[in-house]
Structure formats: structure tokens, C-alpha cells
Amino acid sequence: MADTSNAQKIAAEIRVKNCQGCHGLLGDSTTPEIPRLNGQTASYLFTRLHSLRYPIREAPRAIHNMGEIVPQLQSQVIAALANYYADQAPTKPLAMTGTSEGARLYKFGAGKDVPACAGCHGVDGEGRGNAPRLAGQRADYLELQLRVFGLSARIADPMNRHVWLMTPEQMRAVATYLGG
Ligand code: HEC
Ligand code: HEC
């Protein structure tokens, strides 16, 4: 019990000192390529923060930005940070309506090689199980992640094999559809 509240205190200090300058006060980043953390699922934030300790799994850019801070954080502090951001209201997506190419890809996939994203990430992009929330995430960040998955510069099963056959236009279309 004492450990948990101490971890929460440390997490609150770190958030103000080390996170909010880039990710925003509530995790609601206003910078195109810096992801939003507000309303992201706690389990995904927890997993990704641990993943950012491993340069072999993460793109050089992610390691450059996050790699110096994250290895210094204890798991309990990571859990407290994840819970804090998960509790903040998510940003509303701008355009998750209509029948654009992005909407079709998200809901139905493209042929046998690109599965429907909704099957794992949820009908409204809200995130489910291990699959993170995508709705309301920064579109530039989403597109960048699809590109680095496609290049296997970020390794995260099952995303790599899902995006290997996506075209750059499809990546942009689905990122634009989901973005907030
Ligand atoms: C120098 C700016 C910077 C600072 C400081 C920073 N971040 Fe980040 N963070 C980034 C960028 C840029 C990315 C995206 C990396 C990528 O392209 O994969 C990122 C990614 C993340 C992700 C992954 C999000 C996702 O959707 O997968 C989490 C979680 C995260 N940061 C949490 C934190 C926390 C917690 C702190 C404070 C301990 C912090 N960041 C400090 C810039 C920063
Ligand atoms: C079989 C399930 C599954 C399907 C289908 C799927 N995803 Fe994912 N996706 C995941 C999981 C699990 C992760 C988390 C990987 C990790 O741990 O870093 C993820 C991560 C992502 C991320 C990284 C988010 C972030 O915050 O960094 C993006 C972007 C993404 N998926 C987009 C898509 C798109 C677009 C599609 C459809 C073309 C899709 N996914 C289809 C399971 C899936």
C-alpha cells in the first residue's frame, strides 16, 4: 500500500517535470508527431512504456525521445503514469464518419492481406485488449507508426504483418480517418 502511494507521488512529479512539456498537461499533445496519451488504455500504456526500454523493438526516433527517461522508471511508477493518462478524457476524432477510403479500410480492411482494423481496435477505435485506442490520436503520429511498422523499425506483433502490404496512400487515409 505504502509502495503504491509512493509510486503515485513519484509519478506525479515526473509527469510535471519530464512528460507534460512534450505530451501536454493531461496527455493531450498539441504537437503533430507527439502522441496523445489521454484516454489511452492503461494496459497498452503500461506495455508500450516497457517496450520503450528495448532499442531492438523500437524505432530510433522513439528511443531518441523516450529512451533516456523510460529505463529509469520503476514498474510501479510506470503503472501510476499509465493509470493517470488512461483516466483523462480522450480527444474526439475529427472525421470518423462517412465512406472515405480510410473508413472502408478501418471497418472492412483491404482484400485478404490487410485485415479490418476494427476487429482488434474496436468499432469506434476505442481500443480493446492489447490493441490501443486509435480514435482521436494525432493523425501524423498514427501515419508514422504505420510506416515504421511497415519497415519493421518498430516490432510489435501483430501489426508488422498487417501493414507490410499497405500502400502509403492507405496508411495516410486510415490515419486521417482516425485522427483528432
Ligand atoms: C522530448 C519529448 C518527449 C518527452 C519529454 C516525453 N515523451 Fe513520450 N513520446 C515522445 C514522442 C515523440 C513519442 C513518439 C515516439 C514514436 O514515434 O514512436 C512518444 C511516445 C510516448 C508513448 C507511446 C504512446 C503510444 O501511443 O504508443 C508513451 C506512453 C509516452 N511517450 C509517455 C511518456 C511519459 C510517461 C513521459 C514522461 C516520463 C514522456 N513520454 C516524455 C516525446 C516525448
Ligand atoms: C489482430 C489484431 C489487430 C489488427 C487486425 C490491427 N491491429 Fe493495430 N495493433 C494491434 C495491437 C495488439 C497493437 C499494440 C502493439 C504494441 O504492443 O505496441 C496495435 C498497434 C497499432 C498502432 C500503434 C498505436 C500507437 O499508439 O502507437 C497503430 C497505429 C495501429 N495498430 C493501427 C492499425 C490499423 C490502421 C489497422 C488496420 C489496417 C490495425 N491496426 C489492425 C492489433 C491489431
Short mmCIF file of N, CA and C in Angstrom, two decimals, residues 99-107 109 167 169-171 173-174 177:
data_model
loop_
_atom_site.label_atom_id
_atom_site.label_comp_id
_atom_site.label_asym_id
_atom_site.label_seq_id
_atom_site.Cartn_x
_atom_site.Cartn_y
_atom_site.Cartn_z
N THR A 99 -17.84 7.56 -45.83
CA THR A 99 -17.43 6.35 -46.53
C THR A 99 -16.12 6.58 -47.29
N SER A 100 -15.23 7.36 -46.67
CA SER A 100 -13.93 7.61 -47.30
C SER A 100 -13.15 6.30 -47.41
N GLU A 101 -12.04 6.35 -48.13
CA GLU A 101 -11.19 5.15 -48.22
C GLU A 101 -10.72 4.73 -46.83
N GLY A 102 -10.40 5.71 -45.99
CA GLY A 102 -9.95 5.41 -44.63
C GLY A 102 -11.02 4.68 -43.83
N ALA A 103 -12.27 5.13 -43.97
CA ALA A 103 -13.38 4.49 -43.25
C ALA A 103 -13.54 3.04 -43.70
N ARG A 104 -13.46 2.82 -45.02
CA ARG A 104 -13.62 1.45 -45.54
C ARG A 104 -12.51 0.54 -45.04
N LEU A 105 -11.28 1.06 -45.09
CA LEU A 105 -10.14 0.26 -44.62
C LEU A 105 -10.30 -0.09 -43.15
N TYR A 106 -10.68 0.90 -42.37
CA TYR A 106 -10.79 0.68 -40.94
C TYR A 106 -11.84 -0.39 -40.63
N LYS A 107 -12.98 -0.29 -41.31
CA LYS A 107 -14.09 -1.19 -40.97
C LYS A 107 -13.97 -2.56 -41.64
N GLY A 109 -11.07 -3.57 -43.91
CA GLY A 109 -9.77 -3.98 -44.40
C GLY A 109 -9.69 -3.84 -45.91
N THR A 167 -0.33 0.34 -48.83
CA THR A 167 0.37 1.38 -49.58
C THR A 167 0.46 2.64 -48.69
N GLU A 169 -0.56 5.49 -49.40
CA GLU A 169 -1.84 6.20 -49.51
C GLU A 169 -2.86 5.61 -48.53
N GLN A 170 -2.86 4.29 -48.42
CA GLN A 170 -3.79 3.65 -47.48
C GLN A 170 -3.44 4.02 -46.03
N MET A 171 -2.15 4.09 -45.74
CA MET A 171 -1.73 4.47 -44.38
C MET A 171 -2.22 5.87 -44.04
N ALA A 173 -4.71 7.49 -45.46
CA ALA A 173 -6.18 7.55 -45.44
C ALA A 173 -6.73 7.07 -44.10
N VAL A 174 -6.20 5.98 -43.59
CA VAL A 174 -6.76 5.44 -42.34
C VAL A 174 -6.34 6.32 -41.15
N TYR A 177 -8.62 9.33 -41.15
CA TYR A 177 -9.96 8.94 -40.68
C TYR A 177 -10.00 8.91 -39.14
#
